[in-house]
């Protein structure tokens, strides 16, 4: 091969290598997720571990999710008021706030906040266990990491994120309410009545379904990157970063897919 | 002749282009204490991990009590083995007694109160009091962590125990105490033991037989009484800790 051939072929080789690498990564992640999700729905399930993870993932995330929701609800109300006033539609603030929070911003923002807090935490914890041979120790004690470590985290995140989103929905709507009544001169009773009459069960349920999917993604990405980490502290740090980035991208992508499905089925 | 409890034949293992094991042949009889010595990076830990089924060999056979070790039966075989890891590998999120009783709680389904009693009994065997039971691993010294690791390895009365550098990082007195505990507990169980160590004082104390691993193969094996007259230049260099000789220092 001449050096000219080599120079021409190099970009194609790089593209080919990157493509194969990406496909291999998708394959590994899919296989890992399939194995862990299988362990979530088949015995043995370590209930005490699931409950412990529910507290760690769900309960301790309440402050961050609540604060995010109240500020987003408040900012949303101001933005809708400003935009709506351009064509005399200020009265729709309660309707759009509740729709935006329940269908979109509640689950997506709670998901993104938990991607940062929980996914990174899981990846760092499992990564540290990997590099200190604790995962090998589990295996020598005949405990499967996918059952003892990963499945409880995935179950806990899948169950608790909808509960957190439900709380975020209420707090977010109240954030909008406080701004609308306090700063925009809305009547408090009319605001609440409009909100209650406008919101449907479908709005809430669609947000909760999204939350459950996002919860599974957050825990799976944390477990996957933690499980693959190697090389000491640097490897653990890299695993945490990759878990957050991967979870955030997958949350946004799956949000679009789920929204498309909900629109198509009329939910 | 007694059938070996563990037998490895022609085991090869590579990581990428690096060939670590190049045909390891090893056998351990029931109740025997075998110590594997060798320089850093010669594949001692990989040998143990292959024997435990934590790594799959690229070629060769591993038999435990006459049964070939495969991914499908590795869990069942591991129920009959114990392992003391170099760094202890204690679970940070659990207390000392939960670490020790892990196999009883999560594998054998023993009730927590009974498992805790068994854990405290086992901790006493490694000279740790009941006060240590409710501590977290991070609250223990290195020597105490090794003893907790030993208690976890022996609680389910295994037939074969692996020790990965059991005295690394310990002062000579604590190291000797850990060696005594290993000897005492292995003898009390009647178990076989496979130990990896660089510590020649440990080798002389706990070994019945010694195997030298070099460049991915066992190049010498013999009883501890023959260690000083092995006639093998690799073994002699290693035993006397000389930089000059056929083994290149891992710098």
Coordinates of C-alpha atoms in Angstrom, one line a residue:
Chain A
X1 CA 0.0 0.0 0.0
X2 CA 1.4 3.5 -0.9
X3 CA 1.4 6.3 1.6
X4 CA -1.2 8.1 -0.6
X5 CA -3.5 5.0 -0.3
X6 CA -2.9 5.0 3.4
X7 CA -3.8 8.8 3.7
X8 CA -7.0 8.3 1.7
X9 CA -8.0 5.2 3.7
X10 CA -7.3 6.7 7.1
X11 CA -10.6 8.7 7.4
X12 CA -12.6 5.7 6.4
X13 CA -10.7 3.5 8.8
X14 CA -11.4 6.0 11.6
X15 CA -15.1 6.2 10.7
X16 CA -15.3 2.4 10.5
X17 CA -13.6 1.9 13.8
X18 CA -15.8 4.5 15.5
X19 CA -18.9 3.0 14.1
X20 CA -18.0 -0.5 15.2
X21 CA -17.0 0.8 18.6
X22 CA -20.4 2.6 18.9
X23 CA -22.3 -0.5 17.8
X24 CA -20.4 -2.7 20.2
X25 CA -21.2 -0.2 23.1
X26 CA -24.9 -0.3 22.2
X27 CA -24.8 -4.1 22.1
X28 CA -23.1 -4.3 25.5
X29 CA -25.5 -1.8 27.0
X30 CA -28.5 -3.6 25.5
X31 CA -27.4 -7.0 26.8
X32 CA -26.6 -5.5 30.3
X33 CA -30.0 -3.8 30.4
X34 CA -31.8 -7.0 29.3
X35 CA -30.0 -9.0 32.0
X36 CA -30.7 -6.5 34.8
X37 CA -34.4 -5.9 33.8
X38 CA -34.8 -9.7 33.7
X39 CA -33.4 -9.9 37.2
X40 CA -35.9 -7.2 38.3
X41 CA -38.9 -9.4 37.4
X42 CA -37.7 -12.8 38.4
X43 CA -36.8 -14.3 41.8
X44 CA -34.8 -13.7 43.9
X45 CA -35.5 -10.0 44.7
X46 CA -33.7 -8.6 47.7
X47 CA -36.6 -6.6 49.2
X48 CA -34.6 -5.1 52.0
X49 CA -32.1 -3.8 49.4
X50 CA -34.9 -2.4 47.3
X51 CA -36.3 -0.5 50.3
X52 CA -32.9 0.8 51.2
X53 CA -32.4 2.1 47.7
X54 CA -35.9 3.6 47.7
X55 CA -34.9 5.8 50.6
X56 CA -31.5 6.7 49.1
X57 CA -32.8 7.4 45.6
X58 CA -36.3 8.7 46.3
X59 CA -36.5 10.2 49.7
X60 CA -33.1 12.0 49.7
X61 CA -33.9 13.4 46.2
X62 CA -37.0 15.2 47.4
X63 CA -35.3 18.5 48.3
X64 CA -33.6 18.9 44.9
X65 CA -36.6 17.9 42.9
X66 CA -38.9 20.1 45.0
X67 CA -36.7 23.2 44.6
X68 CA -36.3 22.6 40.9
X69 CA -40.1 22.3 40.5
X70 CA -41.0 25.4 42.4
X71 CA -38.6 27.6 40.5
X72 CA -39.6 26.1 37.1
X73 CA -43.3 26.5 37.9
X74 CA -42.7 30.2 38.9
X75 CA -40.6 31.0 35.8
X76 CA -43.0 29.2 33.5
X77 CA -45.9 31.3 34.8
X78 CA -43.9 34.5 34.2
X79 CA -42.9 33.4 30.7
X80 CA -46.5 32.4 29.7
X81 CA -47.9 35.6 31.0
X82 CA -45.3 37.6 29.0
X83 CA -45.9 35.6 25.8
X84 CA -49.7 35.4 26.3
X85 CA -50.0 39.2 26.9
X86 CA -48.9 39.7 23.3
X87 CA -52.2 38.4 22.0
X88 CA -54.4 38.9 25.1
X89 CA -54.2 35.3 26.3
X90 CA -52.9 36.0 29.8
X91 CA -55.8 34.0 31.3
X92 CA -54.3 30.8 30.0
X93 CA -51.4 30.9 32.4
X94 CA -52.9 28.3 34.9
X95 CA -53.8 26.0 32.0
X96 CA -50.4 26.0 30.3
X97 CA -48.5 25.9 33.6
X98 CA -50.3 22.7 34.7
X99 CA -50.0 21.2 31.2
X100 CA -46.3 22.0 30.9
X101 CA -45.4 20.8 34.3
X102 CA -47.4 17.5 34.3
X103 CA -46.7 16.4 30.8
X104 CA -43.2 17.6 30.2
X105 CA -41.2 19.7 32.7
X106 CA -42.0 17.7 35.8
X107 CA -40.7 14.3 34.5
X108 CA -37.9 15.7 32.3
X109 CA -36.4 18.1 34.9
X110 CA -36.8 15.6 37.7
X111 CA -35.2 13.0 35.5
X112 CA -32.3 15.3 34.6
X113 CA -31.7 16.3 38.2
X114 CA -31.7 12.6 39.3
X115 CA -29.4 11.8 36.4
X116 CA -26.9 14.2 38.1
X117 CA -27.5 13.1 41.6
X118 CA -28.4 9.4 41.4
X119 CA -26.8 8.1 38.2
X120 CA -23.4 9.6 39.1
X121 CA -23.7 8.3 42.7
X122 CA -24.6 4.8 41.6
X123 CA -21.7 4.7 39.0
X124 CA -19.2 6.0 41.6
X125 CA -20.4 3.5 44.2
X126 CA -20.4 0.5 41.9
X127 CA -17.2 1.7 40.2
X128 CA -15.4 1.9 43.6
X129 CA -16.8 -1.6 44.4
X130 CA -15.4 -2.9 41.1
X131 CA -11.9 -1.4 41.6
X132 CA -11.6 -2.6 45.2
X133 CA -12.7 -6.2 44.3
X134 CA -15.9 -6.0 46.2
X135 CA -17.8 -7.2 43.1
X136 CA -15.5 -10.2 42.9
X137 CA -16.1 -10.7 46.6
X138 CA -19.8 -10.8 45.9
X139 CA -19.3 -13.4 43.2
X140 CA -17.1 -15.6 45.5
X141 CA -20.0 -15.5 48.0
X142 CA -22.4 -16.8 45.3
X143 CA -24.3 -13.4 45.1
X144 CA -24.9 -12.2 41.6
X145 CA -24.2 -8.4 41.3
X146 CA -27.1 -8.0 38.9
X147 CA -29.5 -9.4 41.5
X148 CA -27.9 -7.9 44.7
X149 CA -26.6 -4.6 43.4
X150 CA -28.2 -3.6 40.1
X151 CA -31.8 -4.9 40.2
X152 CA -32.6 -3.2 43.6
X153 CA -31.4 0.1 42.3
X154 CA -33.3 -0.1 39.0
X155 CA -36.5 -1.2 40.8
X156 CA -36.1 1.6 43.4
X157 CA -35.5 4.3 40.7
X158 CA -38.4 3.1 38.6
X159 CA -40.8 3.1 41.5
X160 CA -39.6 6.3 43.2
X161 CA -39.2 8.6 40.3
X162 CA -43.0 8.7 39.5
X163 CA -43.6 9.4 43.1
X164 CA -41.1 12.3 43.0
X165 CA -42.6 13.6 39.8
X166 CA -46.1 13.6 41.4
X167 CA -44.7 15.7 44.2
X168 CA -42.8 17.9 41.6
X169 CA -46.1 18.4 39.7
X170 CA -47.9 19.7 42.8
X171 CA -45.0 21.9 43.8
X172 CA -44.4 23.2 40.3
X173 CA -48.1 24.1 39.9
X174 CA -47.9 25.8 43.3
X175 CA -44.8 27.8 42.1
X176 CA -46.8 29.1 39.2
X177 CA -49.7 29.8 41.5
X178 CA -47.6 31.8 43.9
X179 CA -46.2 34.0 41.1
X180 CA -49.5 34.4 39.4
X181 CA -51.4 35.4 42.6
X182 CA -48.5 37.3 44.2
X183 CA -47.1 39.2 41.2
X184 CA -49.5 39.0 38.3
X185 CA -52.7 39.9 40.1
X186 CA -54.5 36.6 39.4
X187 CA -57.5 35.7 41.6
X188 CA -56.4 32.7 43.7
X189 CA -59.7 30.9 43.5
X190 CA -60.0 31.3 39.8
X191 CA -56.4 30.2 39.2
X192 CA -56.9 27.0 41.2
X193 CA -60.3 26.3 39.6
X194 CA -58.9 26.8 36.1
X195 CA -55.9 24.5 36.9
X196 CA -58.2 21.7 38.4
X197 CA -60.7 21.9 35.5
X198 CA -58.1 21.9 32.8
X199 CA -55.8 19.1 33.9
X200 CA -56.8 15.6 32.8
X201 CA -55.8 12.2 34.2
X202 CA -54.0 11.5 30.9
X203 CA -51.7 14.5 31.5
X204 CA -50.7 13.2 34.9
X205 CA -50.4 9.6 33.9
X206 CA -48.3 10.3 30.8
X207 CA -45.9 12.2 33.0
X208 CA -45.7 9.4 35.5
X209 CA -45.1 6.8 32.7
X210 CA -42.2 8.9 31.4
X211 CA -40.9 9.2 35.0
X212 CA -40.8 5.4 35.4
X213 CA -38.9 5.0 32.1
X214 CA -36.5 7.8 33.1
X215 CA -36.0 6.2 36.5
X216 CA -35.0 2.9 34.9
X217 CA -32.6 4.7 32.5
X218 CA -30.9 6.6 35.3
X219 CA -30.3 3.5 37.4
X220 CA -29.3 1.3 34.4
X221 CA -26.7 3.9 33.2
X222 CA -25.2 4.3 36.6
X223 CA -25.0 0.5 37.1
X224 CA -23.6 -0.1 33.6
X225 CA -20.9 2.6 33.7
X226 CA -20.0 1.6 37.3
X227 CA -19.7 -2.1 36.3
X228 CA -17.4 -1.3 33.4
X229 CA -15.1 1.1 35.4
X230 CA -11.5 0.2 35.8
X231 CA -8.2 1.9 36.6
X232 CA -8.7 3.3 40.1
X233 CA -10.0 6.8 41.0
X234 CA -9.7 8.1 37.5
X235 CA -11.8 5.2 36.1
X236 CA -14.4 5.8 38.8
X237 CA -14.6 9.5 38.0
X238 CA -14.9 8.7 34.3
X239 CA -17.7 6.2 34.9
X240 CA -19.7 8.8 36.9
X241 CA -19.3 11.4 34.1
X242 CA -20.3 8.9 31.4
X243 CA -23.3 7.8 33.5
X244 CA -24.6 11.3 33.8
X245 CA -24.1 12.2 30.1
X246 CA -25.5 8.9 28.9
X247 CA -28.6 9.1 31.2
X248 CA -29.3 12.7 30.2
X249 CA -29.1 12.0 26.5
X250 CA -31.2 8.9 26.8
X251 CA -33.8 10.7 28.9
X252 CA -34.2 13.5 26.3
X253 CA -34.3 11.0 23.4
X254 CA -36.8 8.7 25.1
X255 CA -38.9 11.7 26.1
X256 CA -39.4 12.5 22.4
X257 CA -40.2 8.9 21.6
X258 CA -42.7 8.6 24.5
X259 CA -44.3 11.9 23.7
X260 CA -44.8 10.8 20.0
X261 CA -46.4 7.6 21.2
X262 CA -48.7 9.4 23.7
X263 CA -49.8 11.9 20.9
X264 CA -50.5 9.0 18.6
X265 CA -52.6 7.0 21.1
X266 CA -54.3 10.2 22.3
X267 CA -53.0 10.1 25.9
Chain B
X1 CA -3.1 -41.5 45.8
X2 CA -5.7 -38.9 46.9
X3 CA -7.6 -37.3 44.1
X4 CA -6.9 -33.5 43.9
X5 CA -9.5 -31.1 45.1
X6 CA -8.5 -28.5 42.6
X7 CA -6.7 -29.3 39.4
X8 CA -5.7 -26.9 36.6
X9 CA -4.4 -28.3 33.4
X10 CA -2.8 -26.2 30.6
X11 CA -4.6 -23.0 31.6
X12 CA -4.1 -20.1 29.2
X13 CA -5.4 -16.5 29.7
X14 CA -4.6 -13.4 27.7
X15 CA -5.8 -9.8 28.0
X16 CA -5.8 -8.2 24.6
X17 CA -2.3 -8.9 23.2
X18 CA -0.8 -9.6 26.6
X19 CA -0.5 -13.3 27.4
X20 CA -0.6 -13.7 31.2
X21 CA -1.0 -17.5 31.7
X22 CA 0.7 -19.7 29.2
X23 CA -0.2 -23.2 30.3
X24 CA -0.6 -23.4 34.1
X25 CA -0.7 -26.9 35.6
X26 CA -1.6 -27.0 39.2
X27 CA -3.2 -29.4 41.7
X28 CA -4.1 -29.1 45.3
X29 CA -5.0 -32.1 47.5
X30 CA -7.7 -31.9 50.2
X31 CA -6.3 -30.4 53.4
X32 CA -3.1 -29.3 51.6
X33 CA -1.7 -25.8 51.9
X34 CA -0.1 -24.6 48.6
X35 CA 1.6 -21.3 48.3
X36 CA 2.1 -19.7 44.9
X37 CA 5.1 -17.4 44.7
X38 CA 6.3 -15.3 41.8
X39 CA 7.2 -11.8 40.7
X40 CA 4.7 -9.0 40.3
X41 CA 2.6 -9.3 37.2
X42 CA 3.3 -13.0 36.6
X43 CA -0.3 -14.0 36.8
X44 CA -0.8 -15.2 40.4
X45 CA -4.0 -13.4 40.9
X46 CA -5.3 -14.3 37.5
X47 CA -4.6 -18.0 38.3
X48 CA -6.8 -17.7 41.5
X49 CA -9.5 -15.9 39.6
X50 CA -9.6 -18.5 36.9
X51 CA -9.8 -21.3 39.6
X52 CA -12.7 -19.5 41.2
X53 CA -14.5 -19.0 37.9
X54 CA -14.2 -15.2 38.1
X55 CA -12.3 -15.3 34.9
X56 CA -12.8 -17.7 32.0
X57 CA -9.6 -19.2 30.8
X58 CA -8.9 -19.0 27.0
X59 CA -7.7 -22.7 27.0
X60 CA -7.2 -25.5 29.5
X61 CA -9.3 -27.3 32.0
X62 CA -10.1 -26.5 35.7
X63 CA -11.6 -29.2 37.8
X64 CA -12.9 -28.9 41.3
X65 CA -13.5 -32.2 43.2
X66 CA -13.6 -34.0 39.8
X67 CA -16.1 -31.6 38.3
X68 CA -15.2 -29.2 35.4
X69 CA -15.6 -25.6 36.4
X70 CA -17.9 -23.8 33.9
X71 CA -19.9 -20.6 34.1
X72 CA -23.1 -22.6 34.7
X73 CA -21.8 -24.5 37.8
X74 CA -19.3 -21.8 39.1
X75 CA -21.9 -20.5 41.7
X76 CA -22.4 -24.0 43.1
X77 CA -18.7 -24.7 43.3
X78 CA -18.0 -21.3 44.9
X79 CA -20.3 -22.3 47.8
X80 CA -17.6 -24.8 48.7
X81 CA -14.8 -22.2 48.6
X82 CA -13.8 -19.1 50.5
X83 CA -11.6 -16.2 49.5
X84 CA -9.6 -13.6 51.4
X85 CA -8.9 -10.6 49.1
X86 CA -5.7 -8.6 49.2
X87 CA -7.4 -5.4 50.2
X88 CA -10.1 -7.2 52.3
X89 CA -12.8 -6.3 49.8
X90 CA -15.3 -5.8 52.6
X91 CA -18.6 -4.2 51.7
X92 CA -18.5 -0.6 52.8
X93 CA -22.3 -0.3 53.1
X94 CA -22.6 -3.2 55.5
X95 CA -21.5 -3.6 59.1
X96 CA -18.7 -6.0 60.1
X97 CA -21.1 -8.8 61.2
X98 CA -23.2 -8.4 58.0
X99 CA -20.0 -8.7 56.0
X100 CA -19.0 -11.9 57.8
X101 CA -22.5 -13.4 57.6
X102 CA -23.1 -12.3 54.0
X103 CA -23.3 -15.9 52.6
X104 CA -25.6 -17.0 55.4
X105 CA -27.9 -14.0 54.9
X106 CA -28.1 -13.8 51.1
X107 CA -27.2 -17.3 50.0
X108 CA -28.4 -19.6 52.7
X109 CA -31.4 -17.6 53.9
X110 CA -30.4 -17.8 57.6
X111 CA -32.4 -15.4 59.8
X112 CA -30.7 -12.2 60.8
X113 CA -30.5 -12.9 64.5
X114 CA -29.1 -16.4 64.0
X115 CA -26.7 -15.1 61.3
X116 CA -25.5 -12.4 63.7
X117 CA -24.8 -15.0 66.4
X118 CA -22.8 -17.1 63.9
X119 CA -20.9 -14.0 62.8
X120 CA -19.9 -13.1 66.3
X121 CA -18.8 -16.7 67.0
X122 CA -16.7 -16.6 63.9
X123 CA -15.3 -13.1 64.7
X124 CA -14.2 -14.6 68.0
X125 CA -12.2 -17.3 66.1
X126 CA -10.2 -14.6 64.5
X127 CA -9.7 -12.8 67.8
X128 CA -12.2 -10.0 67.3
X129 CA -14.7 -9.2 70.0
X130 CA -18.4 -8.7 69.7
X131 CA -17.9 -4.9 70.0
X132 CA -16.5 -5.0 66.5
X133 CA -19.6 -6.6 65.0
X134 CA -21.6 -3.4 64.6
X135 CA -18.7 -1.2 63.3
X136 CA -18.3 -0.3 59.6
X137 CA -15.2 -1.7 57.7
X138 CA -13.9 1.9 57.4
X139 CA -13.6 2.1 61.2
X140 CA -11.2 -0.9 61.3
X141 CA -7.4 -1.0 61.0
X142 CA -5.8 -2.9 58.1
X143 CA -5.1 -6.0 60.4
X144 CA -8.6 -6.0 61.7
X145 CA -10.0 -5.8 58.1
X146 CA -7.9 -8.8 57.2
X147 CA -9.3 -10.7 60.1
X148 CA -12.9 -9.8 59.2
X149 CA -12.1 -11.0 55.6
X150 CA -10.8 -14.2 57.1
X151 CA -13.9 -14.6 59.2
X152 CA -16.1 -14.1 56.1
X153 CA -14.0 -16.7 54.2
X154 CA -14.4 -19.4 56.8
X155 CA -17.9 -18.9 58.2
X156 CA -19.5 -21.3 55.7
X157 CA -16.9 -24.0 56.4
X158 CA -15.4 -24.2 52.9
X159 CA -13.4 -27.1 51.5
X160 CA -10.9 -24.8 49.8
X161 CA -9.8 -21.2 50.8
X162 CA -7.9 -18.8 48.6
X163 CA -5.7 -16.2 50.2
X164 CA -4.5 -13.3 48.0
X165 CA -1.5 -11.6 49.6
X166 CA -2.9 -12.0 53.2
X167 CA -0.1 -10.1 54.9
X168 CA 0.5 -7.3 52.4
X169 CA 0.5 -3.9 54.1
X170 CA 0.7 -5.2 57.6
X171 CA 3.5 -4.8 60.1
X172 CA 5.6 -7.9 60.7
X173 CA 3.9 -8.6 64.1
X174 CA 0.4 -8.3 62.8
X175 CA 1.4 -10.2 59.6
X176 CA 2.6 -13.1 61.8
X177 CA -0.6 -13.0 63.9
X178 CA -2.6 -13.2 60.6
X179 CA -0.5 -16.1 59.5
X180 CA -1.1 -17.9 62.8
X181 CA -4.9 -17.3 62.4
X182 CA -4.8 -18.6 58.8
X183 CA -2.9 -21.8 59.9
X184 CA -5.2 -22.3 62.9
X185 CA -8.5 -21.9 61.0
X186 CA -7.5 -23.8 57.9
X187 CA -6.4 -26.7 60.1
X188 CA -9.6 -26.5 62.3
X189 CA -11.7 -26.7 59.1
X190 CA -9.5 -29.4 57.5
X191 CA -9.7 -27.3 54.4
X192 CA -7.2 -27.0 51.5
X193 CA -5.6 -23.5 51.0
X194 CA -4.1 -21.8 48.1
X195 CA -2.1 -18.7 49.0
X196 CA -0.5 -16.0 46.9
X197 CA 2.3 -14.1 48.7
X198 CA 5.6 -12.3 48.3
X199 CA 6.2 -12.5 52.0
X200 CA 8.8 -15.3 52.5
X201 CA 8.1 -15.5 56.3
X202 CA 4.4 -16.3 55.4
X203 CA 5.6 -18.8 52.8
X204 CA 7.7 -20.7 55.3
X205 CA 5.0 -20.6 58.0
X206 CA 1.8 -21.6 56.1
X207 CA 3.0 -23.7 53.1
X208 CA 3.0 -27.5 52.8
X209 CA 4.1 -27.1 49.2
X210 CA 5.3 -24.1 47.1
X211 CA 4.8 -23.5 43.4
X212 CA 6.8 -20.8 41.6
X213 CA 5.0 -19.1 38.7
X214 CA 7.1 -17.4 36.1
X215 CA 6.2 -16.1 32.7
X216 CA 2.7 -17.7 32.9
X217 CA 3.9 -21.2 33.9
X218 CA 4.7 -23.2 37.0
X219 CA 8.4 -23.6 36.7
X220 CA 9.1 -25.3 40.1
X221 CA 7.1 -27.0 42.8
X222 CA 8.2 -28.7 45.9
X223 CA 7.7 -29.0 49.7
X224 CA 8.7 -26.1 51.9
X225 CA 11.7 -28.2 53.2
X226 CA 13.2 -28.0 49.7
X227 CA 12.7 -24.3 49.2
X228 CA 16.3 -23.5 50.1
X229 CA 17.8 -26.3 47.9
X230 CA 15.5 -26.1 44.9
X231 CA 18.4 -25.9 42.4
X232 CA 16.3 -23.5 40.3
X233 CA 17.9 -20.1 39.8
X234 CA 14.5 -18.4 39.5
X235 CA 13.4 -19.8 42.9
X236 CA 16.8 -19.0 44.5
X237 CA 16.7 -15.4 43.2
X238 CA 13.1 -14.9 44.5
X239 CA 13.7 -16.5 47.9
X240 CA 16.8 -14.4 48.5
X241 CA 15.2 -11.3 47.0
X242 CA 18.1 -10.5 44.7
X243 CA 17.8 -8.0 41.8
X244 CA 20.4 -9.9 39.8
X245 CA 19.4 -13.1 38.2
X246 CA 17.1 -14.6 35.5
X247 CA 14.1 -12.7 36.8
X248 CA 14.0 -9.1 35.6
X249 CA 12.7 -6.7 38.2
X250 CA 9.2 -5.3 37.3
X251 CA 10.2 -1.6 37.1

